[in-house]
């Protein structure tokens, strides 16, 4: 058995954050067990959005430098969104090396991703897909229709 002082800092941090998530019991997401450096969660689509009633699987890979380096976070469920790449990679400024802070806990990251579904980051260079961002800005009804179709097709339990 390892003594507490030999447990790496990132592992201690993630263990504490897992306890926080269990204590908070957020209605926005549900944690799914995984290894200490790989977590999965289920994110519930925001009410009133085209993602409503969808359940989206999120994967998180934590580097050994965590919480000083951001985790790699991506959707395992196909989602139509300007901040999400075709392979599920999520672009949020808070998850970039330049902007990441140790204060961004797993709870805060998942809460921000939930918020992102209704309020995408659409500043210059803040999105993966320029066409989706343009559609969101210029044809919100058309965007919502496609996002709703993706949700119905891919994000059902």
PDB file of C-alpha atoms in Angstrom:
ATOM      1  CA  UNK A   1       0.000   0.000   0.000  1.00  0.00           C
ATOM      2  CA  UNK A   2       1.298   3.432  -0.957  1.00  0.00           C
ATOM      3  CA  UNK A   3       1.795   6.041   1.693  1.00  0.00           C
ATOM      4  CA  UNK A   4      -0.079   9.266   1.111  1.00  0.00           C
ATOM      5  CA  UNK A   5       3.153  11.204   0.506  1.00  0.00           C
ATOM      6  CA  UNK A   6       4.101   8.927  -2.418  1.00  0.00           C
ATOM      7  CA  UNK A   7       0.805   9.489  -4.249  1.00  0.00           C
ATOM      8  CA  UNK A   8       1.384  11.926  -7.151  1.00  0.00           C
ATOM      9  CA  UNK A   9      -0.170  15.372  -6.754  1.00  0.00           C
ATOM     10  CA  UNK A  10      -2.417  14.988  -9.829  1.00  0.00           C
ATOM     11  CA  UNK A  11      -3.821  11.755  -8.402  1.00  0.00           C
ATOM     12  CA  UNK A  12      -4.558  13.407  -5.042  1.00  0.00           C
ATOM     13  CA  UNK A  13      -6.220  16.308  -6.860  1.00  0.00           C
ATOM     14  CA  UNK A  14      -8.438  14.011  -8.942  1.00  0.00           C
ATOM     15  CA  UNK A  15      -9.379  11.931  -5.897  1.00  0.00           C
ATOM     16  CA  UNK A  16     -10.494  15.110  -4.100  1.00  0.00           C
ATOM     17  CA  UNK A  17     -12.418  16.289  -7.155  1.00  0.00           C
ATOM     18  CA  UNK A  18     -14.192  12.950  -7.476  1.00  0.00           C
ATOM     19  CA  UNK A  19     -15.375  13.365  -3.865  1.00  0.00           C
ATOM     20  CA  UNK A  20     -16.549  16.928  -4.662  1.00  0.00           C
ATOM     21  CA  UNK A  21     -18.565  15.663  -7.652  1.00  0.00           C
ATOM     22  CA  UNK A  22     -20.187  12.943  -5.538  1.00  0.00           C
ATOM     23  CA  UNK A  23     -21.045  15.515  -2.863  1.00  0.00           C
ATOM     24  CA  UNK A  24     -22.412  18.159  -5.282  1.00  0.00           C
ATOM     25  CA  UNK A  25     -24.725  15.740  -7.181  1.00  0.00           C
ATOM     26  CA  UNK A  26     -25.112  18.141 -10.119  1.00  0.00           C
ATOM     27  CA  UNK A  27     -28.342  17.873 -12.136  1.00  0.00           C
ATOM     28  CA  UNK A  28     -26.312  18.820 -15.254  1.00  0.00           C
ATOM     29  CA  UNK A  29     -24.180  15.699 -15.467  1.00  0.00           C
ATOM     30  CA  UNK A  30     -23.578  12.274 -13.995  1.00  0.00           C
ATOM     31  CA  UNK A  31     -20.083  10.917 -13.381  1.00  0.00           C
ATOM     32  CA  UNK A  32     -19.206   7.505 -14.732  1.00  0.00           C
ATOM     33  CA  UNK A  33     -16.371   5.567 -13.171  1.00  0.00           C
ATOM     34  CA  UNK A  34     -13.064   5.225 -14.921  1.00  0.00           C
ATOM     35  CA  UNK A  35      -9.386   4.933 -14.184  1.00  0.00           C
ATOM     36  CA  UNK A  36      -7.816   7.773 -12.227  1.00  0.00           C
ATOM     37  CA  UNK A  37      -6.413   9.397 -15.403  1.00  0.00           C
ATOM     38  CA  UNK A  38      -9.430   8.671 -17.656  1.00  0.00           C
ATOM     39  CA  UNK A  39     -12.955   9.636 -16.680  1.00  0.00           C
ATOM     40  CA  UNK A  40     -16.262   9.489 -18.437  1.00  0.00           C
ATOM     41  CA  UNK A  41     -19.387  11.445 -17.613  1.00  0.00           C
ATOM     42  CA  UNK A  42     -22.890  11.758 -18.959  1.00  0.00           C
ATOM     43  CA  UNK A  43     -23.922  15.316 -19.739  1.00  0.00           C
ATOM     44  CA  UNK A  44     -27.631  16.110 -19.894  1.00  0.00           C
ATOM     45  CA  UNK A  45     -28.783  18.464 -22.660  1.00  0.00           C
ATOM     46  CA  UNK A  46     -29.914  21.879 -21.378  1.00  0.00           C
ATOM     47  CA  UNK A  47     -33.671  22.501 -21.179  1.00  0.00           C
ATOM     48  CA  UNK A  48     -34.922  24.832 -23.879  1.00  0.00           C
ATOM     49  CA  UNK A  49     -31.990  24.039 -26.195  1.00  0.00           C
ATOM     50  CA  UNK A  50     -31.894  21.786 -29.267  1.00  0.00           C
ATOM     51  CA  UNK A  51     -29.941  19.362 -27.044  1.00  0.00           C
ATOM     52  CA  UNK A  52     -32.801  19.028 -24.535  1.00  0.00           C
ATOM     53  CA  UNK A  53     -33.491  15.405 -23.478  1.00  0.00           C
ATOM     54  CA  UNK A  54     -30.170  14.324 -24.979  1.00  0.00           C
ATOM     55  CA  UNK A  55     -27.628  12.402 -22.939  1.00  0.00           C
ATOM     56  CA  UNK A  56     -24.082  12.980 -24.146  1.00  0.00           C
ATOM     57  CA  UNK A  57     -21.092  10.868 -23.195  1.00  0.00           C
ATOM     58  CA  UNK A  58     -18.001  12.931 -22.347  1.00  0.00           C
ATOM     59  CA  UNK A  59     -14.488  11.511 -21.966  1.00  0.00           C
ATOM     60  CA  UNK A  60     -11.665  13.201 -20.063  1.00  0.00           C
ATOM     61  CA  UNK A  61      -7.963  12.271 -20.215  1.00  0.00           C
ATOM     62  CA  UNK A  62      -5.880  13.817 -17.445  1.00  0.00           C
ATOM     63  CA  UNK A  63      -2.148  14.309 -18.057  1.00  0.00           C
ATOM     64  CA  UNK A  64       0.319  13.691 -15.206  1.00  0.00           C
ATOM     65  CA  UNK A  65       0.802  17.498 -15.068  1.00  0.00           C
ATOM     66  CA  UNK A  66      -2.871  17.998 -14.126  1.00  0.00           C
ATOM     67  CA  UNK A  67      -4.112  20.319 -12.522  1.00  0.00           C
ATOM     68  CA  UNK A  68      -1.437  22.564 -14.026  1.00  0.00           C
ATOM     69  CA  UNK A  69      -2.165  21.370 -17.581  1.00  0.00           C
ATOM     70  CA  UNK A  70      -5.685  20.932 -18.960  1.00  0.00           C
ATOM     71  CA  UNK A  71      -7.301  17.556 -19.516  1.00  0.00           C
ATOM     72  CA  UNK A  72      -8.186  16.492 -23.043  1.00  0.00           C
ATOM     73  CA  UNK A  73     -11.981  16.543 -23.089  1.00  0.00           C
ATOM     74  CA  UNK A  74     -14.173  15.301 -25.892  1.00  0.00           C
ATOM     75  CA  UNK A  75     -17.673  14.151 -26.724  1.00  0.00           C
ATOM     76  CA  UNK A  76     -17.994  10.429 -27.392  1.00  0.00           C
ATOM     77  CA  UNK A  77     -21.565  11.119 -28.544  1.00  0.00           C
ATOM     78  CA  UNK A  78     -21.925  12.768 -31.947  1.00  0.00           C
ATOM     79  CA  UNK A  79     -23.072  16.378 -31.499  1.00  0.00           C
ATOM     80  CA  UNK A  80     -23.723  19.250 -33.913  1.00  0.00           C
ATOM     81  CA  UNK A  81     -22.051  22.307 -32.363  1.00  0.00           C
ATOM     82  CA  UNK A  82     -19.545  24.985 -33.476  1.00  0.00           C
ATOM     83  CA  UNK A  83     -17.232  24.308 -30.503  1.00  0.00           C
ATOM     84  CA  UNK A  84     -17.086  20.555 -31.175  1.00  0.00           C
ATOM     85  CA  UNK A  85     -15.022  18.935 -33.908  1.00  0.00           C
ATOM     86  CA  UNK A  86     -16.184  16.039 -36.073  1.00  0.00           C
ATOM     87  CA  UNK A  87     -14.295  13.605 -33.811  1.00  0.00           C
ATOM     88  CA  UNK A  88     -15.778  15.109 -30.664  1.00  0.00           C
ATOM     89  CA  UNK A  89     -12.899  17.335 -29.558  1.00  0.00           C
ATOM     90  CA  UNK A  90     -14.154  20.313 -27.591  1.00  0.00           C
ATOM     91  CA  UNK A  91     -12.779  23.780 -28.071  1.00  0.00           C
ATOM     92  CA  UNK A  92     -13.276  25.923 -25.020  1.00  0.00           C
ATOM     93  CA  UNK A  93     -10.808  28.641 -24.184  1.00  0.00           C
ATOM     94  CA  UNK A  94     -10.648  27.400 -20.569  1.00  0.00           C
ATOM     95  CA  UNK A  95      -9.328  24.027 -21.827  1.00  0.00           C
ATOM     96  CA  UNK A  96      -6.379  25.498 -23.727  1.00  0.00           C
ATOM     97  CA  UNK A  97      -2.902  25.461 -22.209  1.00  0.00           C
ATOM     98  CA  UNK A  98      -2.701  29.269 -22.321  1.00  0.00           C
ATOM     99  CA  UNK A  99      -5.929  29.783 -20.355  1.00  0.00           C
ATOM    100  CA  UNK A 100      -6.210  26.706 -18.159  1.00  0.00           C
ATOM    101  CA  UNK A 101      -6.030  27.260 -14.403  1.00  0.00           C
ATOM    102  CA  UNK A 102      -5.744  24.767 -11.525  1.00  0.00           C
ATOM    103  CA  UNK A 103      -8.954  26.361 -10.221  1.00  0.00           C
ATOM    104  CA  UNK A 104     -10.860  24.713 -13.108  1.00  0.00           C
ATOM    105  CA  UNK A 105     -12.055  21.585 -11.385  1.00  0.00           C
ATOM    106  CA  UNK A 106     -13.781  18.719 -13.165  1.00  0.00           C
ATOM    107  CA  UNK A 107     -17.099  20.040 -11.822  1.00  0.00           C
ATOM    108  CA  UNK A 108     -16.399  23.503 -13.300  1.00  0.00           C
ATOM    109  CA  UNK A 109     -15.293  21.996 -16.629  1.00  0.00           C
ATOM    110  CA  UNK A 110     -18.421  19.848 -16.984  1.00  0.00           C
ATOM    111  CA  UNK A 111     -20.635  22.750 -15.922  1.00  0.00           C
ATOM    112  CA  UNK A 112     -18.955  24.990 -18.538  1.00  0.00           C
ATOM    113  CA  UNK A 113     -19.421  22.346 -21.275  1.00  0.00           C
ATOM    114  CA  UNK A 114     -23.099  22.104 -20.326  1.00  0.00           C
ATOM    115  CA  UNK A 115     -23.376  25.902 -20.555  1.00  0.00           C
ATOM    116  CA  UNK A 116     -21.491  25.854 -23.892  1.00  0.00           C
ATOM    117  CA  UNK A 117     -24.266  23.764 -25.459  1.00  0.00           C
ATOM    118  CA  UNK A 118     -26.672  26.696 -25.075  1.00  0.00           C
ATOM    119  CA  UNK A 119     -24.081  29.478 -25.368  1.00  0.00           C
ATOM    120  CA  UNK A 120     -21.259  28.591 -27.756  1.00  0.00           C
ATOM    121  CA  UNK A 121     -17.983  30.493 -27.745  1.00  0.00           C
ATOM    122  CA  UNK A 122     -18.119  32.235 -31.118  1.00  0.00           C
ATOM    123  CA  UNK A 123     -15.325  34.797 -30.922  1.00  0.00           C
ATOM    124  CA  UNK A 124     -12.690  34.819 -33.663  1.00  0.00           C
ATOM    125  CA  UNK A 125     -10.813  31.512 -33.496  1.00  0.00           C
ATOM    126  CA  UNK A 126     -12.990  30.178 -30.652  1.00  0.00           C
ATOM    127  CA  UNK A 127     -14.653  27.406 -32.625  1.00  0.00           C
ATOM    128  CA  UNK A 128     -13.748  24.237 -34.489  1.00  0.00           C
ATOM    129  CA  UNK A 129     -16.182  24.558 -37.344  1.00  0.00           C
ATOM    130  CA  UNK A 130     -16.517  27.892 -39.119  1.00  0.00           C
ATOM    131  CA  UNK A 131     -19.554  26.754 -41.147  1.00  0.00           C
ATOM    132  CA  UNK A 132     -21.459  25.734 -38.003  1.00  0.00           C
ATOM    133  CA  UNK A 133     -20.492  28.999 -36.290  1.00  0.00           C
ATOM    134  CA  UNK A 134     -21.676  31.008 -39.304  1.00  0.00           C
ATOM    135  CA  UNK A 135     -24.942  29.042 -39.430  1.00  0.00           C
ATOM    136  CA  UNK A 136     -25.461  29.579 -35.673  1.00  0.00           C
ATOM    137  CA  UNK A 137     -25.011  33.353 -36.135  1.00  0.00           C
ATOM    138  CA  UNK A 138     -26.974  33.747 -39.392  1.00  0.00           C
ATOM    139  CA  UNK A 139     -29.612  30.983 -39.339  1.00  0.00           C
ATOM    140  CA  UNK A 140     -30.207  30.011 -35.704  1.00  0.00           C
ATOM    141  CA  UNK A 141     -33.490  28.208 -36.529  1.00  0.00           C
ATOM    142  CA  UNK A 142     -31.763  26.078 -39.173  1.00  0.00           C
ATOM    143  CA  UNK A 143     -28.865  25.387 -36.820  1.00  0.00           C
ATOM    144  CA  UNK A 144     -31.236  24.369 -34.011  1.00  0.00           C
ATOM    145  CA  UNK A 145     -33.129  22.031 -36.332  1.00  0.00           C
ATOM    146  CA  UNK A 146     -29.957  20.155 -37.333  1.00  0.00           C
ATOM    147  CA  UNK A 147     -28.688  20.103 -33.719  1.00  0.00           C
ATOM    148  CA  UNK A 148     -32.063  18.702 -32.588  1.00  0.00           C
ATOM    149  CA  UNK A 149     -31.919  15.994 -35.304  1.00  0.00           C
ATOM    150  CA  UNK A 150     -28.409  14.987 -34.201  1.00  0.00           C
ATOM    151  CA  UNK A 151     -29.577  14.884 -30.592  1.00  0.00           C
ATOM    152  CA  UNK A 152     -32.570  12.679 -31.449  1.00  0.00           C
ATOM    153  CA  UNK A 153     -30.409  10.358 -33.545  1.00  0.00           C
ATOM    154  CA  UNK A 154     -27.255  10.106 -31.421  1.00  0.00           C
ATOM    155  CA  UNK A 155     -27.946  11.244 -27.840  1.00  0.00           C
ATOM    156  CA  UNK A 156     -30.764   8.976 -26.709  1.00  0.00           C
ATOM    157  CA  UNK A 157     -30.471   6.545 -23.837  1.00  0.00           C
TER     158      UNK A 157
END
